[in-house]
mmCIF file of C-alpha atoms in Angstrom:
data_model
loop_
_atom_site.group_PDB
_atom_site.id
_atom_site.type_symbol
_atom_site.label_atom_id
_atom_site.label_comp_id
_atom_site.label_asym_id
_atom_site.label_seq_id
_atom_site.Cartn_x
_atom_site.Cartn_y
_atom_site.Cartn_z
ATOM 1 C CA UNK A 1 84.595 194.248 77.873
ATOM 2 C CA UNK A 2 82.726 191.171 76.699
ATOM 3 C CA UNK A 3 79.810 189.631 78.611
ATOM 4 C CA UNK A 4 79.151 185.918 78.250
ATOM 5 C CA UNK A 5 76.155 183.982 79.565
ATOM 6 C CA UNK A 6 77.775 183.321 82.901
ATOM 7 C CA UNK A 7 78.725 186.838 83.841
ATOM 8 C CA UNK A 8 75.512 188.346 82.437
ATOM 9 C CA UNK A 9 73.537 186.141 84.836
ATOM 10 C CA UNK A 10 75.871 186.984 87.703
ATOM 11 C CA UNK A 11 75.589 190.688 86.849
ATOM 12 C CA UNK A 12 71.776 190.468 86.866
ATOM 13 C CA UNK A 13 71.882 188.715 90.244
ATOM 14 C CA UNK A 14 74.279 191.293 91.701
ATOM 15 C CA UNK A 15 72.124 194.156 90.489
ATOM 16 C CA UNK A 16 68.950 192.688 91.964
ATOM 17 C CA UNK A 17 70.366 191.531 95.287
ATOM 18 C CA UNK A 18 73.227 193.955 95.802
ATOM 19 C CA UNK A 19 71.561 197.164 94.624
ATOM 20 C CA UNK A 20 67.843 196.677 95.140
ATOM 21 C CA UNK A 21 68.472 195.598 98.678
ATOM 22 C CA UNK A 22 70.626 198.062 100.541
ATOM 23 C CA UNK A 23 71.415 197.990 104.196
ATOM 24 C CA UNK A 24 71.383 201.263 106.077
ATOM 25 C CA UNK A 25 73.608 202.801 108.718
ATOM 26 C CA UNK A 26 72.447 205.308 111.299
ATOM 27 C CA UNK A 27 68.860 204.178 110.884
ATOM 28 C CA UNK A 28 67.690 206.635 113.536
ATOM 29 C CA UNK A 29 68.819 209.503 111.262
ATOM 30 C CA UNK A 30 66.725 208.320 108.309
ATOM 31 C CA UNK A 31 63.203 209.749 107.991
ATOM 32 C CA UNK A 32 60.658 206.937 108.081
ATOM 33 C CA UNK A 33 57.101 207.067 106.810
ATOM 34 C CA UNK A 34 55.093 205.677 109.739
ATOM 35 C CA UNK A 35 52.116 204.963 107.481
ATOM 36 C CA UNK A 36 54.071 202.262 105.645
ATOM 37 C CA UNK A 37 53.806 198.661 106.822
ATOM 38 C CA UNK A 38 54.170 195.367 105.015
ATOM 39 C CA UNK A 39 51.332 193.026 104.158
ATOM 40 C CA UNK A 40 52.283 189.552 105.353
ATOM 41 C CA UNK A 41 51.804 187.067 102.534
ATOM 42 C CA UNK A 42 52.964 189.564 99.896
ATOM 43 C CA UNK A 43 54.715 187.979 96.906
ATOM 44 C CA UNK A 44 56.657 189.903 94.246
ATOM 45 C CA UNK A 45 58.125 188.352 91.101
ATOM 46 C CA UNK A 46 60.917 190.018 89.117
ATOM 47 C CA UNK A 47 62.491 189.159 85.780
ATOM 48 C CA UNK A 48 66.077 190.211 85.017
ATOM 49 C CA UNK A 49 67.055 190.588 81.394
ATOM 50 C CA UNK A 50 69.925 191.617 79.162
ATOM 51 C CA UNK A 51 69.107 193.168 75.791
ATOM 52 C CA UNK A 52 65.990 191.310 74.563
ATOM 53 C CA UNK A 53 66.756 188.125 76.518
ATOM 54 C CA UNK A 54 65.385 187.070 79.886
ATOM 55 C CA UNK A 55 68.205 185.854 82.133
ATOM 56 C CA UNK A 56 66.873 185.350 85.643
ATOM 57 C CA UNK A 57 63.846 185.319 87.915
ATOM 58 C CA UNK A 58 63.554 186.304 91.578
ATOM 59 C CA UNK A 59 60.493 185.696 93.750
ATOM 60 C CA UNK A 60 60.308 187.655 97.019
ATOM 61 C CA UNK A 61 57.830 186.266 99.568
ATOM 62 C CA UNK A 62 56.985 187.646 103.013
ATOM 63 C CA UNK A 63 55.616 184.805 105.168
ATOM 64 C CA UNK A 64 52.163 185.161 106.700
ATOM 65 C CA UNK A 65 53.432 184.157 110.153
ATOM 66 C CA UNK A 66 55.972 185.593 112.560
ATOM 67 C CA UNK A 67 58.864 183.249 113.424
ATOM 68 C CA UNK A 68 60.759 182.862 116.689
ATOM 69 C CA UNK A 69 64.477 183.142 115.902
ATOM 70 C CA UNK A 70 67.077 183.504 118.643
ATOM 71 C CA UNK A 71 64.314 184.454 121.059
ATOM 72 C CA UNK A 72 62.814 187.202 118.878
ATOM 73 C CA UNK A 73 59.615 187.327 116.839
ATOM 74 C CA UNK A 74 60.624 188.013 113.247
ATOM 75 C CA UNK A 75 59.302 188.522 109.773
ATOM 76 C CA UNK A 76 60.550 185.777 107.462
ATOM 77 C CA UNK A 77 61.319 186.605 103.838
ATOM 78 C CA UNK A 78 62.325 184.024 101.234
ATOM 79 C CA UNK A 79 63.923 185.072 97.953
ATOM 80 C CA UNK A 80 64.096 182.320 95.329
ATOM 81 C CA UNK A 81 66.365 183.130 92.385
ATOM 82 C CA UNK A 82 66.990 181.107 89.249
ATOM 83 C CA UNK A 83 68.386 181.452 85.752
ATOM 84 C CA UNK A 84 65.873 181.113 82.935
ATOM 85 C CA UNK A 85 65.678 180.965 79.151
ATOM 86 C CA UNK A 86 68.769 180.503 77.013
ATOM 87 C CA UNK A 87 70.929 181.791 79.865
ATOM 88 C CA UNK A 88 69.595 179.040 82.107
ATOM 89 C CA UNK A 89 70.868 176.485 79.629
ATOM 90 C CA UNK A 90 74.346 178.001 79.839
ATOM 91 C CA UNK A 91 74.518 178.248 83.640
ATOM 92 C CA UNK A 92 72.104 176.759 86.160
ATOM 93 C CA UNK A 93 71.349 179.033 89.112
ATOM 94 C CA UNK A 94 69.084 177.929 91.946
ATOM 95 C CA UNK A 95 69.434 180.206 94.976
ATOM 96 C CA UNK A 96 67.419 180.556 98.169
ATOM 97 C CA UNK A 97 68.067 183.594 100.349
ATOM 98 C CA UNK A 98 66.289 184.073 103.676
ATOM 99 C CA UNK A 99 66.126 186.906 106.175
ATOM 100 C CA UNK A 100 64.541 186.954 109.612
ATOM 101 C CA UNK A 101 64.194 190.533 110.827
ATOM 102 C CA UNK A 102 62.484 192.602 113.516
ATOM 103 C CA UNK A 103 59.063 193.906 112.336
ATOM 104 C CA UNK A 104 59.585 197.302 113.996
ATOM 105 C CA UNK A 105 63.260 198.130 113.461
ATOM 106 C CA UNK A 106 63.704 195.944 110.324
ATOM 107 C CA UNK A 107 67.067 194.922 111.840
ATOM 108 C CA UNK A 108 68.052 191.383 110.830
ATOM 109 C CA UNK A 109 68.355 188.616 113.404
ATOM 110 C CA UNK A 110 69.441 185.891 110.987
ATOM 111 C CA UNK A 111 70.315 185.642 107.297
ATOM 112 C CA UNK A 112 70.655 182.375 105.328
ATOM 113 C CA UNK A 113 71.800 181.433 101.840
ATOM 114 C CA UNK A 114 71.553 178.127 99.974
ATOM 115 C CA UNK A 115 73.426 178.647 96.722
ATOM 116 C CA UNK A 116 73.815 176.674 93.494
ATOM 117 C CA UNK A 117 75.427 178.708 90.706
ATOM 118 C CA UNK A 118 76.916 176.457 88.066
ATOM 119 C CA UNK A 119 79.597 174.473 89.913
ATOM 120 C CA UNK A 120 79.608 176.816 92.918
ATOM 121 C CA UNK A 121 77.657 175.838 96.040
ATOM 122 C CA UNK A 122 77.308 177.385 99.478
ATOM 123 C CA UNK A 123 75.227 176.934 102.616
ATOM 124 C CA UNK A 124 75.541 179.925 104.937
ATOM 125 C CA UNK A 125 73.927 181.173 108.144
ATOM 126 C CA UNK A 126 74.635 184.573 109.702
ATOM 127 C CA UNK A 127 73.421 185.383 113.209
ATOM 128 C CA UNK A 128 73.407 189.126 113.917
ATOM 129 C CA UNK A 129 74.382 190.317 117.396
ATOM 130 C CA UNK A 130 73.220 193.886 116.896
ATOM 131 C CA UNK A 131 73.902 195.062 120.453
ATOM 132 C CA UNK A 132 77.573 194.020 120.372
ATOM 133 C CA UNK A 133 78.302 194.655 116.707
ATOM 134 C CA UNK A 134 79.076 191.025 115.835
ATOM 135 C CA UNK A 135 78.149 188.786 112.922
ATOM 136 C CA UNK A 136 78.503 185.058 113.575
ATOM 137 C CA UNK A 137 78.883 183.180 110.309
ATOM 138 C CA UNK A 138 78.520 179.428 109.770
ATOM 139 C CA UNK A 139 79.146 178.099 106.281
ATOM 140 C CA UNK A 140 79.995 175.009 104.260
ATOM 141 C CA UNK A 141 80.205 173.787 100.688
ATOM 142 C CA UNK A 142 77.444 171.345 99.813
ATOM 143 C CA UNK A 143 79.881 168.709 98.575
ATOM 144 C CA UNK A 144 82.184 168.907 101.618
ATOM 145 C CA UNK A 145 81.489 167.915 105.241
ATOM 146 C CA UNK A 146 83.565 170.654 106.927
ATOM 147 C CA UNK A 147 81.540 173.336 108.705
ATOM 148 C CA UNK A 148 83.293 176.657 109.234
ATOM 149 C CA UNK A 149 82.417 179.012 112.106
ATOM 150 C CA UNK A 150 83.692 182.582 112.040
ATOM 151 C CA UNK A 151 82.907 185.850 113.810
ATOM 152 C CA UNK A 152 83.252 189.316 112.332
ATOM 153 C CA UNK A 153 83.025 192.884 113.560
ATOM 154 C CA UNK A 154 80.196 194.975 112.157
ATOM 155 C CA UNK A 155 78.558 198.295 112.905
ATOM 156 C CA UNK A 156 75.659 197.937 115.381
ATOM 157 C CA UNK A 157 72.440 198.376 113.435
ATOM 158 C CA UNK A 158 73.727 196.714 110.254
ATOM 159 C CA UNK A 159 71.374 195.167 107.709
ATOM 160 C CA UNK A 160 71.542 192.231 105.357
ATOM 161 C CA UNK A 161 70.542 192.756 101.750
ATOM 162 C CA UNK A 162 66.952 191.538 102.172
ATOM 163 C CA UNK A 163 66.092 193.467 105.333
ATOM 164 C CA UNK A 164 67.681 196.508 103.670
ATOM 165 C CA UNK A 165 65.281 196.011 100.756
ATOM 166 C CA UNK A 166 62.380 196.301 103.192
ATOM 167 C CA UNK A 167 63.835 199.247 105.088
ATOM 168 C CA UNK A 168 64.214 201.048 101.752
ATOM 169 C CA UNK A 169 60.448 200.810 101.424
ATOM 170 C CA UNK A 170 59.784 202.607 104.724
ATOM 171 C CA UNK A 171 61.669 205.857 104.013
ATOM 172 C CA UNK A 172 59.743 209.132 103.869
ATOM 173 C CA UNK A 173 61.028 210.374 100.530
ATOM 174 C CA UNK A 174 58.978 213.542 100.837
ATOM 175 C CA UNK A 175 61.608 214.697 103.330
ATOM 176 C CA UNK A 176 64.318 214.591 100.654
ATOM 177 C CA UNK A 177 65.123 217.186 98.031
ATOM 178 C CA UNK A 178 66.233 216.150 94.568
ATOM 179 C CA UNK A 179 69.988 215.529 94.688
ATOM 180 C CA UNK A 180 70.098 214.646 98.405
ATOM 181 C CA UNK A 181 72.395 211.792 99.388
ATOM 182 C CA UNK A 182 71.362 208.878 101.603
ATOM 183 C CA UNK A 183 74.237 207.146 103.413
ATOM 184 C CA UNK A 184 74.038 203.377 103.716
ATOM 185 C CA UNK A 185 75.845 200.382 105.160
ATOM 186 C CA UNK A 186 75.320 196.627 104.901
ATOM 187 C CA UNK A 187 77.060 193.461 106.083
ATOM 188 C CA UNK A 188 77.740 191.147 103.162
ATOM 189 C CA UNK A 189 80.099 188.220 102.665
ATOM 190 C CA UNK A 190 82.098 188.727 105.847
ATOM 191 C CA UNK A 191 82.513 192.490 105.722
ATOM 192 C CA UNK A 192 80.643 195.766 105.898
ATOM 193 C CA UNK A 193 80.137 198.077 102.939
ATOM 194 C CA UNK A 194 79.292 201.771 102.748
ATOM 195 C CA UNK A 195 77.039 203.151 100.043
ATOM 196 C CA UNK A 196 75.804 206.557 99.032
ATOM 197 C CA UNK A 197 72.546 206.806 97.140
ATOM 198 C CA UNK A 198 71.301 209.943 95.389
ATOM 199 C CA UNK A 199 67.597 210.760 95.509
ATOM 200 C CA UNK A 200 66.603 211.811 91.981
ATOM 201 C CA UNK A 201 63.005 212.863 92.637
ATOM 202 C CA UNK A 202 59.705 211.553 91.258
ATOM 203 C CA UNK A 203 59.088 210.056 87.818
ATOM 204 C CA UNK A 204 56.434 208.011 86.083
ATOM 205 C CA UNK A 205 57.904 204.521 85.721
ATOM 206 C CA UNK A 206 56.948 202.430 82.690
ATOM 207 C CA UNK A 207 55.865 198.952 83.849
ATOM 208 C CA UNK A 208 53.785 196.099 82.463
ATOM 209 C CA UNK A 209 50.989 197.424 84.689
ATOM 210 C CA UNK A 210 51.122 200.900 83.138
ATOM 211 C CA UNK A 211 52.913 204.131 84.070
ATOM 212 C CA UNK A 212 53.231 204.370 87.863
ATOM 213 C CA UNK A 213 54.389 207.406 89.826
ATOM 214 C CA UNK A 214 57.612 206.469 91.602
ATOM 215 C CA UNK A 215 60.534 207.703 93.656
ATOM 216 C CA UNK A 216 63.843 207.365 91.788
ATOM 217 C CA UNK A 217 67.167 206.489 93.428
ATOM 218 C CA UNK A 218 70.679 205.946 92.110
ATOM 219 C CA UNK A 219 73.635 204.456 94.032
ATOM 220 C CA UNK A 220 76.989 206.141 93.552
ATOM 221 C CA UNK A 221 79.226 203.494 92.021
ATOM 222 C CA UNK A 222 83.026 203.358 92.305
ATOM 223 C CA UNK A 223 84.959 203.773 89.089
ATOM 224 C CA UNK A 224 84.938 200.519 87.146
ATOM 225 C CA UNK A 225 84.884 199.082 83.628
ATOM 226 C CA UNK A 226 81.386 197.615 83.879
ATOM 227 C CA UNK A 227 78.950 200.528 84.190
ATOM 228 C CA UNK A 228 78.448 203.558 81.952
ATOM 229 C CA UNK A 229 76.957 207.039 82.442
ATOM 230 C CA UNK A 230 76.431 209.603 85.215
ATOM 231 C CA UNK A 231 73.820 207.522 87.048
ATOM 232 C CA UNK A 232 74.512 204.011 85.701
ATOM 233 C CA UNK A 233 72.094 202.284 88.074
ATOM 234 C CA UNK A 234 68.618 203.574 88.852
ATOM 235 C CA UNK A 235 65.716 202.043 90.679
ATOM 236 C CA UNK A 236 62.103 203.098 90.961
ATOM 237 C CA UNK A 237 60.002 202.661 94.128
ATOM 238 C CA UNK A 238 56.230 203.083 93.878
ATOM 239 C CA UNK A 239 54.935 206.312 95.414
ATOM 240 C CA UNK A 240 52.030 204.723 97.282
ATOM 241 C CA UNK A 241 51.327 202.720 100.446
ATOM 242 C CA UNK A 242 52.939 199.632 98.904
ATOM 243 C CA UNK A 243 56.365 201.240 98.357
ATOM 244 C CA UNK A 244 57.524 198.356 96.176
ATOM 245 C CA UNK A 245 60.558 198.464 93.871
ATOM 246 C CA UNK A 246 59.107 198.397 90.364
ATOM 247 C CA UNK A 247 62.194 198.464 88.195
ATOM 248 C CA UNK A 248 65.991 198.503 88.316
ATOM 249 C CA UNK A 249 68.053 199.550 85.321
ATOM 250 C CA UNK A 250 71.812 199.294 84.929
ATOM 251 C CA UNK A 251 73.624 200.891 82.008
ATOM 252 C CA UNK A 252 76.622 198.736 81.123
ATOM 253 C CA UNK A 253 79.430 199.470 78.705
ATOM 254 C CA UNK A 254 77.927 196.857 76.376
ATOM 255 C CA UNK A 255 74.214 197.475 76.924
ATOM 256 C CA UNK A 256 71.546 197.607 79.619
ATOM 257 C CA UNK A 257 70.397 195.124 82.231
ATOM 258 C CA UNK A 258 66.827 195.542 83.462
ATOM 259 C CA UNK A 259 65.050 194.005 86.449
ATOM 260 C CA UNK A 260 61.273 194.420 86.223
ATOM 261 C CA UNK A 261 58.355 193.567 88.466
ATOM 262 C CA UNK A 262 56.165 191.206 86.434
ATOM 263 C CA UNK A 263 53.734 189.772 89.003
ATOM 264 C CA UNK A 264 52.482 190.627 92.454
ATOM 265 C CA UNK A 265 49.925 189.444 94.957
ATOM 266 C CA UNK A 266 48.979 190.257 98.512
ATOM 267 C CA UNK A 267 49.639 194.010 98.266
ATOM 268 C CA UNK A 268 47.891 196.441 100.597
ATOM 269 C CA UNK A 269 46.555 198.224 97.524
ATOM 270 C CA UNK A 270 46.443 197.433 93.850
ATOM 271 C CA UNK A 271 49.053 199.344 91.891
ATOM 272 C CA UNK A 272 47.527 202.454 90.324
ATOM 273 C CA UNK A 273 48.684 203.644 86.946
ATOM 274 C CA UNK A 274 48.713 207.317 86.122
ATOM 275 C CA UNK A 275 46.438 208.817 83.458
ATOM 276 C CA UNK A 276 49.246 210.504 81.546
#
């Protein structure tokens, strides 16, 4: 398999958005750490890279205010993604993803995308009817006037990729044993997906801020010609009150793609590096 600039950038985006941000099914069965809450105003910046080259940047921002959406007070999270460096010259990506979700259940109320990826554009809004298991999707291409309205079945209690990212941060990983499997589900691009993630225990994650003690997770991937190894994708979540994803690593047939936290502000606590 050969990766060019275009599909390297797309792969980096898929890894960050599709793997770092899982949705969960049967939320009531997942152990939650009640001491974990999010600091409104928090901003996290990630850089995705292939080999020695930086390919993309994603900035995740939790708004300081609650927003009234469809009659519910919601957190608002904006994720701005863009291609950078030499890869940005080969394919321009400018994406804005938004999620409005319930502060207590983390269930999404609305999810929006405004996409520019090379010649591909999309404006999309998804309203989640959690009680009735419906997703109402409105979408259009930026260069065309037609607006499409569609409705899809989904499992009640489904998550979008951003709200799933935040729910991931609330789990009580101390309740898991190494090798345990976490079952997950998300609604994405007009359909629901099931995932299994293996809990791999605690490791010290190497970051630009030092070595930080972290929980390690790995999604079980279907057989494909892209990824390599027993646990081809791993991600590290800080073992502290912040519970922030620090790093994602994907082993590809032709090399590794890494997504690393490079800047943060507005955390509940400063990240603490370990002494050894």
